[in-house]
Amino acid sequence: MHANSLTPEGRRLLDRRRFLGDAGRGLGGAALAWLLARDGLLAAGDGRPPPLRPAIRPDAPFAARPAHFPARARRALVIFCSGAVSHVDTWDWKPELFRRHGQPMPGAEGLITFQGEQGSLTRSPYEFKPRGQSGKRISDLLPHLAELADEMCFVHSMTARSNTHGPAENQMSTGFTLEGFPSMGAWVSYALGTEAEDLPAFVAIPDPRGVPQTGPSNWASGFLPAVFQGTAFNAAKPPANLAPPPGSPPAAEAATRRFLGLLNARHLERFPGDSELGARIASYELAAKMQLSVPEVSDLSRESPLTLRLYGADDPDPVRAGFARNCILARRLLERGVRFVQLFNGAYAMGEGVGNWDGHKKLKEQYDVHGPILDVPAAALLRDLKARGLLEDTVVLWTTEFGRMPTFQKGASGRDHNPKGFTVWLAGAGVKRGFSHGATDDFGYRAVEDVTTIYDLHATLLHLLGLDHERLTYYHNGLERRLTDVHGRVIAQILA
Amino acid sequence: MRTHRYGSQPAPLLPLALAAVGLLAPRARAADFAGGVRPILAAKCFRCHGPEVQKGRLRLDVKARALRGGLSGPAIVPGRSDESLAYRYVAGLDPDVRMPPSGGPLPAADVAALKAWIDEGAPWPEGLDPPDAAEAPVPWSFEPIRRPAPPEVRSCGWPRGPIDRFVLARLEPAGLDPSPEADRAIWIRRLTLDLHGLLPTPEEVAELLRDDSPDACERLVDRLLASPRHGERWARHWLDVVRFAETHGFEMNQPRESAWPYRDYVICALNEDRPYDRFVQEQLAGDLVGEDAATGFIVGGAWDQVKSPDPGLTAEQRMNELHDMASTTGTAFLGLTVGCARCHHHKFDPVSQRDYYGLQAVFAGVEHGEREVSVPDGAEREARGRALGALEAELARLRADLWKLEPQASLDASSAPSRPPVSPLGNTDRFAAIEARLVRFTVLKTSSLEPCLDELEVFTASDPPRNAALASAGAKARSSSDFPGSPLHKLEHLNDGLYGNGRSWISAEPGRGWVEVELLEPVAIDRVLWARDREGKYQDRLALEYRIEVAREPGAWKVVATSADRLLPGANAAPAPGPASGPAARARELELEVARLRARPKAYAGRFVQPGPTHRLHRGEPAQVREAVAPGAIAALGEPLGLRADAPEGERRMALARWIAHPRNPLAARVISNRLWQHHLGEGIVATPDDFGSNGAPPSNPEFLDWLASELVARGWSLKALHREVVLSSAYRQSSAPRPEAVAVDASSRLLWRFPPRRVEAELIRDCMLQASGALDLRMGGPGFSAFEPNDNYVRVYEPKRAFGPADWRRMVYMTKVRMQQDGTFGAFDCPDAGQACPRRTRSTTALQSLSLFNSAFVLEQARLLAARLEREAGAETRGQVRRAFALLLQRAPDPVEEAAAADLVAAHGLEALCRALFNSSELLFVS
């Protein structure tokens, strides 16, 4: 009982074979037990293939789990630009919009969008130039990212269900416009666990300026077990409660842990084999490891000056440098095998369009600020992932909640919300390089060719990670819930 | 209710008096159905017994449904037209019922064709059903509750009552014995955690151990159930189900300041043991039965505050609100996933799209928002009125002289500022009496944002003075601009005589704006009173620089006062901003008290308006409007509500409430009994507490569930009676220790061969720590406390508090529930996010939980407080301190090994280290 470390003691008492052999014994396993029992019932029910349930070890809920089928990507990075990036000022070149600048948009008489009436068609203030081997035209707003056009796989025909930020961010991150559904990162860590032993499976990296509009909904676990929620931290702000109490000497920490270990071990002796109790002991072990591993992964001091410069981490502007440091953190997490990283660019606390991409009134003035914050660091991140070979088995998704109008708002110099057509792009494992899929109409108003939905995007992302979006389910309030609700099909055309 | 119609009780068939039996019908070919009989049915019957409407639950366009018949009995009995109601009614063989009900009888040839077809065996080729006809089976839970007799069991020594016999009847066939009774110390810990969400005190444990009277346990249970702590604990279970939160959710997620009365209502109703049928009724129609705050249930869900001129978005938002109301009602009271029928008929249960939109129509007149709620009873109202009268009289006396103490405004630019700085609570600008018709207040600079004035008062130089600016005195207000689209901030609030942010004017110009009051007639005035918020809640938007001008005639403005001679707010040279005592301070106190008493309390309990028609929406799309639907309930489950499409708003909710809580509705009692069992024993008899449909888990012990449900109804829907029955049962009193032979058979303890141990919820962990440290503040009711730093961004930013004080040490049920944001310390323990209904919390074990308990400022502070308590109560000796700590937290003495290790820890690192470790111990966190 006076063993110096909790670990061997805990390990002996845990008896892993029992966990695996009898998930139902533990209290945490109780839910699992009836879920499994229900499978037969479901299979008989509606003719669909039955759900494929991850076998989750209570003592190691993040243990790597097999995919449904061989995966193209082992991990995912989502760069989420909050506030709705204008596709017609970035990725979606519309020569007709330039040509008919100042004219009313045909068929849009009396059109009322989110903030009201529309003015005329308005060309982008940024020039579009051919980039890379593919000659893809991308605007000057994001010149460094534009140079990587040959790595990108554009989906120009994305559509969203809502034209207001809250529900739309919810949909992009959770599949549902309503509150309370699990985020895509939570689904993925539920399905696959992680390859990083001492780190969370799903890390959300908030922008240096704050959190996006719907904040933690973007990385919530919803009705999935809380263990699968995203852990939010960035290069400047560690996870809450990670650090030991200030002033507490290491010896006191160790002695307190030891005494706790003794109490918990004796308690477990009274409930031998109880997996929930075992899992608690294991969770303290993981917590102790995270107290070392998270500061280590967040410590950028070992990065070379060159790397710091490439990302722009030495920029005198604290926001640019802050986002650059977050990009380096993202790479370091992916390098260590974290399954899902969601990197946010833009925050809402500062007001409409000030700290994010919501350019209603003064688009150029605001985008001139936001463009460089995103551009240099994100481009460096993509290059760095490629240089280190990580792009081979990491899928990158750049996205935003919806697009913006090709017109300016009446009486303003910016664009209103537009969920009818916008652009996202992917890069890396499993997707075509230098490829464009789908298209909006002549002005960029509405997706007209190979129209895709967020459900399709999620189905595709899961597919790349080796998961069948129709079979990755969790029973909640009477339904087998999915990330893709009852919709979605894999966008086969963009798969490499 | 006119007749039974619940479940599928057979309706009596009229005795057959006809000798039609045996008559040979003309031969008809099977093909005749499609070409002959079906068209007759389609023309004459489908309107009421077809795809959209199924009167009497009869549907004739789908083979299986037609052959099964409806509520009155079998419509078509193959080979027996004389027993087939479809034939009897159209042939006029029954004196009471004739079909079709209008449009005259069927032609004789059609009647003959129908008879011939039935008598030939009603041949009905496959493949004629409409595509949407795949019919959901009627789930077990729709059947009526039949009160079963408790089963016979072999072991007659163990059962204390019917519950134990039901449990034992499952254990015996599995070859399992129940576990021995737990120690009394363990039982009282389990019981107190369960019923109160708190720990028993060492004294309470000792008292129970001493008490050897035969009814010691019964008296303890009665005492616990009578304590207000019980309602606080069990309200949380219900608040989870109804997605209660005190912010709106979505992008802005602003506070819902007056949502707390609903929480207080639930706590109070449970403490008073409100009969459950009444509890249902109050939450759906409390405005009609004297429980105003209870309708907070209906509007408890998320509400998108972001509004838009886009009609498509507006329609979608409204549909989402109604969806939340209808589906939460189905989930909470019926355990049905009615929300699934928004876009199409329910795939698994007999809930049609019409049923769904009928439910929506019930709520179509409910809008999100707060409304004034009645002061509970006459005596209280009267007392309040008396108090108000006295205060107002005193205030009037004070005010009559108070203003004379204010210094006069000076327009001399050379003199140093001497008047008090501007205050958000109120400012007086005195000047030499001047005759004026127009008074203008121009704001030149604010502390932030657009300026706000809650009231502008202009006093006459008469004796007694009067406020000539009041709209009721004939004055008219004008402004440079008004804050757009806010019901709180309007120009008419400037001179309405009502104070506070909720009745204020704000301009539409950041930092500036003016208001002007045109008095009824020119009159001598000598002072202007104005404030940002006399109720003292808001300090922003304060006019820092301003100018007051008056005019006898339009255009002839004369400046009478400015801010130039006021001291700067917070300037060091400033004298005290106002006397802390004396008449001014007293007046200030009185003003706040009067405002508090005068305001009728408001609750976020919805606003009710008479709605227009509700339509079914094809695929749930607001743009795809189909036929109108009257307010209704679930057709397959009971009699229709019988409401017209234009039924008065309140009647709709009342009718639904009665329908749900009807003793013959089998779901209301089953669902709540199951919830109750689930919270006591960790797992419901139906493991899917919000899905009693075909896709949910079947009941593990259906007879037992029905016994519990019927017992609840028989006891007058008293939840406390059922609690008492459960916690005093032998099943509940069992030890939780695992037994290898039982584990081998039933590892998850579903058969209840032991009391299933489990981790307790976040609220219990927090409350028990506070209780043990002695910090727990048991004040009940009212607005909650916040877990987050103050913030007033329009998209609210929730940054967890880093420092805590006594204001944070109330029970967690009073922690202001922020939607989609968790408490920084305890939220990680699977607190629901109030986005969707949460009938059953997940129970995960995470490293973040461990970090929260091991490192958080909150827990470390409580460890310090507990250490101080131990020193206070157990003296200076470590042994006593350790024993006291174990007794407070674990209700037991340490064993020698623990005691020695604890002593070592205390010796080396202090008592706090021991408290910190104990707060993290599995034993504290688990109920066993």
PDB file of C-alpha atoms in Angstrom, chain A residues 84-91 141 357 363 367 400 402-405 415:
ATOM      1  CA  ALA A  84     -18.484  34.087 -42.607  1.00  0.00           C
ATOM      2  CA  VAL A  85     -15.646  34.685 -45.038  1.00  0.00           C
ATOM      3  CA  SER A  86     -16.756  36.201 -48.319  1.00  0.00           C
ATOM      4  CA  HIS A  87     -16.098  33.592 -51.012  1.00  0.00           C
ATOM      5  CA  VAL A  88     -16.338  36.215 -53.783  1.00  0.00           C
ATOM      6  CA  ASP A  89     -13.452  38.127 -52.235  1.00  0.00           C
ATOM      7  CA  THR A  90     -11.221  35.098 -51.719  1.00  0.00           C
ATOM      8  CA  TRP A  91     -11.573  31.780 -53.515  1.00  0.00           C
ATOM      9  CA  LEU A 141      -6.409  39.126 -49.968  1.00  0.00           C
ATOM     10  CA  TRP A 357     -15.020  37.971 -40.981  1.00  0.00           C
ATOM     11  CA  LEU A 363     -15.680  44.953 -45.876  1.00  0.00           C
ATOM     12  CA  TYR A 367     -10.694  42.334 -44.434  1.00  0.00           C
ATOM     13  CA  THR A 400     -16.501  29.122 -42.502  1.00  0.00           C
ATOM     14  CA  PHE A 402     -21.542  30.551 -44.862  1.00  0.00           C
ATOM     15  CA  GLY A 403     -20.612  32.935 -47.636  1.00  0.00           C
ATOM     16  CA  ARG A 404     -21.522  36.504 -48.467  1.00  0.00           C
ATOM     17  CA  MET A 405     -23.596  38.266 -51.118  1.00  0.00           C
ATOM     18  CA  ARG A 415     -21.793  42.173 -47.981  1.00  0.00           C
TER      19      ARG A 415
END
